[in-house]
Amino acid sequence: MRATAATPRRVVRRIEVCGTVQGVGYRPFVYRLGRELGLDGWVRNDGGLVVVEATGPADAMRRLSARLHTDAPPQARVDQVRIGVPAGDSPAPGSGFHVARSAEPPRRSARDRPGLVPPDLATCDACLAELFDPHDRRHRYPFVNCTDCGPRATIVDGLPYDRARTTMRRFAMCRACAAEYGTPTDRRFHAEPIACPACGPTLTWQPSGGQDGHDAGKHREEALRAAVALVRDGGIVAVKGIGGYQLVCDATDEAAVARLRARKHRPAKPFAVMVADLAAAARLAPVAPAEAALLASVPRPVVLLTAHPDHPLAAAVAPGTDLLGLFLPAAPLHHLLLHDLARPLVVTSGNIADEPIAIDDADAADRLAGVADGFLSHDREIRVRYDDSVARVVAGRPSVLRRARGYAPDPLDLPVAATEPLLAVGAQLKHTFTLARGAVAIVGPHTGDLQQQDTMTSFTEHLAHLSRITGIEPAVVVHDLHPGYLSTQYATTIPAPRRIGVQHHHAHVASCAAEHGITGRYLGVAYDGLGLGDDGTLWGGEVLLADLRSYRRLARFGRAPLPGGAAAVRRPARMALGYLFGGEPFDETSLARAELLAAPLLRRLPPSEVATVRRMVAAGVNCPTASSAGRLFDAVAALLGVRDDAGYEGEAAVALEACAAGHAGAAPLPWRLATRDDLVVYDPAPTLLTLLEALHDGTGAGLLAAAFHATIAAMTVAVCSDAAAEHGTSTVCLSGGVMQNRLLVEALVAGLSAAGLTALVNERVPANDGGISYGQAAVAAAQLRGG
Ligand SMILES: [Zn+2]
Ligand SMILES: [Zn+2]
């Protein structure tokens, strides 16, 4: 049937748009589209969806459905556009096109795709221009935002995304804001957190211990001035940021940074530094184009860069590493601070040691009283805690190391859709969880190390919040095999019809495979700290033949005792003794020779410690063994005299990587592969012996550190090449905490590519344990599908 030009056929349609379509300017976009195409009808939020009911010429309706996909706003993610006919009254021809009130209550059914909230969006250029325009009514207003930018995930209570369901509900819009909000051509049309100095949140200043708010400033410029003056004088200011309180001080002031370390009980871990713009970043570190793009990307992560050797920052900012974590302002308040102070600032989580960051004003005032000299706060409530994210460019691609503000809870795809809604509870350190329904996985933000009650509480609060927003009620709970992880223990306490345990390193490599949509077989290289294997021993240097459902272990690192168990993680020197006194499969002769060559280390350590460790290893008391790549990196750092202690897991390996800088092209040291119980075993004895001999003969630690990296890469490429030939697969997924080492990963990617293999690395979820929950979800979904 063909309609003539004179009487175009009219059709009526109900269109449901699924994905990240709320809080990203999607309704205003549909509104403008509907008007442009001359349609009659409306658009509204309904549950987690955007729903359109419209009538118009068939041709215009076709263009509407196509452009809902192709012309969507930049921050939207359209997963699906479902087209049907309205169940009730259809819009009347000639009634025009408008934005309707959100459906109350939401009509979302359980079958629907999960409701999605966008992550927080960094201040856009248009808002930034207003912020610094003296003639604009929002000049220097720290809460300026629009449909393209501003807080989202951190202020949302529930869906549909309307002001009434955000922490902005207590601020009644002034007449001017209401006009912008209601004007379809305005860039603040339906910008839910819209605010201005007349009606929106206000900055406040409270000096620490200031009696009766003595010099507390109520006016926002007074508050800012007080904070700026304090930072300029070397003070530490607690600033209420987007996803929590942050501690801020002058990054060029050695005494201020040292004071912050002491008060925060954070002796070693590098601090992130915020700079005003890319030019300021380039003054501290060379910034490659891919790194500049990552710094300026909407999530505004902390980006790890290799510092200029003579950068002007205080040495205490990042001791023992040439890496600097730099980031650009994500919120107007940070833009103002950077502008007024005109210097790089340490901006770090508002907490002490490993506690969750403070988000509540009273809690912050209480917990940070001994840390901050003053509080720059405001009255816009933070609904949920989001720490700053960390990322890095590896092998030319951005790679997330800590996924929180700006990234979470943006959904990821599962390559095999889950047949039942599931919750993956993750691991223990750098904890995240993942909720999944169908092919959509929502990875919650980084909550820190799950070691104490308050991090557990933070995890369960986030879980309840995201579960409510997405409407995902898990029928399957997925956990690590380690019974000691608090996440595993939690998994056993929540009622669920089905539980699935996933081996730690299988979850690691599956996280990488799933990100890249790999559903077939692949080789998984999991180089990690420690994780429980399926044989009851600790693993961490594994090559697996895997698919999403299952795996077979093909190769592993030689085992070494961990003298004192977990204590060895914080004491690389002790780990080195473990290899020297009881590394497998060292033979007697090489052990004796290695011990002789390691005399500098043995002389450096307290004799009582050496004797104790020797006894422990000989008797096998409190010495679990592990086939861990991470622990071998620790041991080498100690043997080379780079680091005997680690303030945090991986510190020694970070120092070892830094030490190797400037020795590109170092030749690999010898290595040996043995076969034990049908497994290929990397025997590090020849590597360590040669390394110690060269050190003894005066070769520099830097060259040897580089040679060690080259050895691990060359050995891994050899193992993978053989396995690829034998098992007929050419895809290699690299994951695990050790894969945060850029030097190693880039050598692996180059070596594997040269060998004709395809090397894949984590990009959107961390290679470290922060990616475990997503890997668990991918494995469980595939297992559910397999029955
Ligand atoms: Zn904006
Ligand atoms: Zn206003």
Coordinates of C-alpha atoms in Angstrom, one line a residue, residues 230-237 247-274 311-319 324 343-348 371 373:
L230 CA 44.6 28.4 54.2
V231 CA 45.9 26.3 51.4
R232 CA 48.3 29.1 50.4
D233 CA 49.6 29.2 54.0
G234 CA 50.4 25.5 53.9
G235 CA 47.1 24.3 55.5
I236 CA 45.0 21.2 54.7
V237 CA 41.4 21.8 53.7
L247 CA 41.7 16.6 51.4
V248 CA 43.4 19.4 49.6
C249 CA 46.8 21.0 50.1
D250 CA 49.5 22.8 48.0
A251 CA 51.3 20.0 46.1
T252 CA 54.5 22.1 45.9
D253 CA 54.7 22.6 49.7
E254 CA 56.9 19.8 51.2
A255 CA 55.8 20.5 54.8
A256 CA 52.1 20.6 53.9
V257 CA 52.3 17.3 52.0
A258 CA 54.3 15.6 54.8
R259 CA 51.8 16.8 57.4
L260 CA 48.9 15.4 55.3
R261 CA 50.7 12.0 55.1
A262 CA 51.3 11.9 58.9
R263 CA 47.7 13.0 59.8
K264 CA 46.1 10.7 57.2
H265 CA 48.3 7.7 58.3
R266 CA 49.4 7.2 54.7
P267 CA 53.1 6.8 54.7
A268 CA 53.9 5.8 51.1
K269 CA 51.0 5.5 48.6
P270 CA 51.2 8.3 46.1
F271 CA 48.8 11.3 46.3
A272 CA 46.8 12.4 43.2
V273 CA 47.5 15.9 42.1
M274 CA 44.9 18.2 40.4
H311 CA 59.1 18.6 38.3
P312 CA 58.4 21.2 41.0
L313 CA 56.1 19.1 43.2
A314 CA 57.0 18.1 46.8
A315 CA 59.0 14.8 46.9
A316 CA 56.4 13.5 49.4
V317 CA 53.7 13.5 46.8
A318 CA 54.9 10.3 45.1
P319 CA 57.9 8.9 47.0
L324 CA 52.5 11.0 39.0
R343 CA 49.3 25.9 41.5
P344 CA 49.0 22.1 41.5
L345 CA 47.0 20.8 44.4
V346 CA 47.1 17.4 46.2
V347 CA 43.5 16.2 46.1
T348 CA 43.1 12.9 47.9
V371 CA 43.4 15.9 59.6
D373 CA 42.6 22.6 59.2

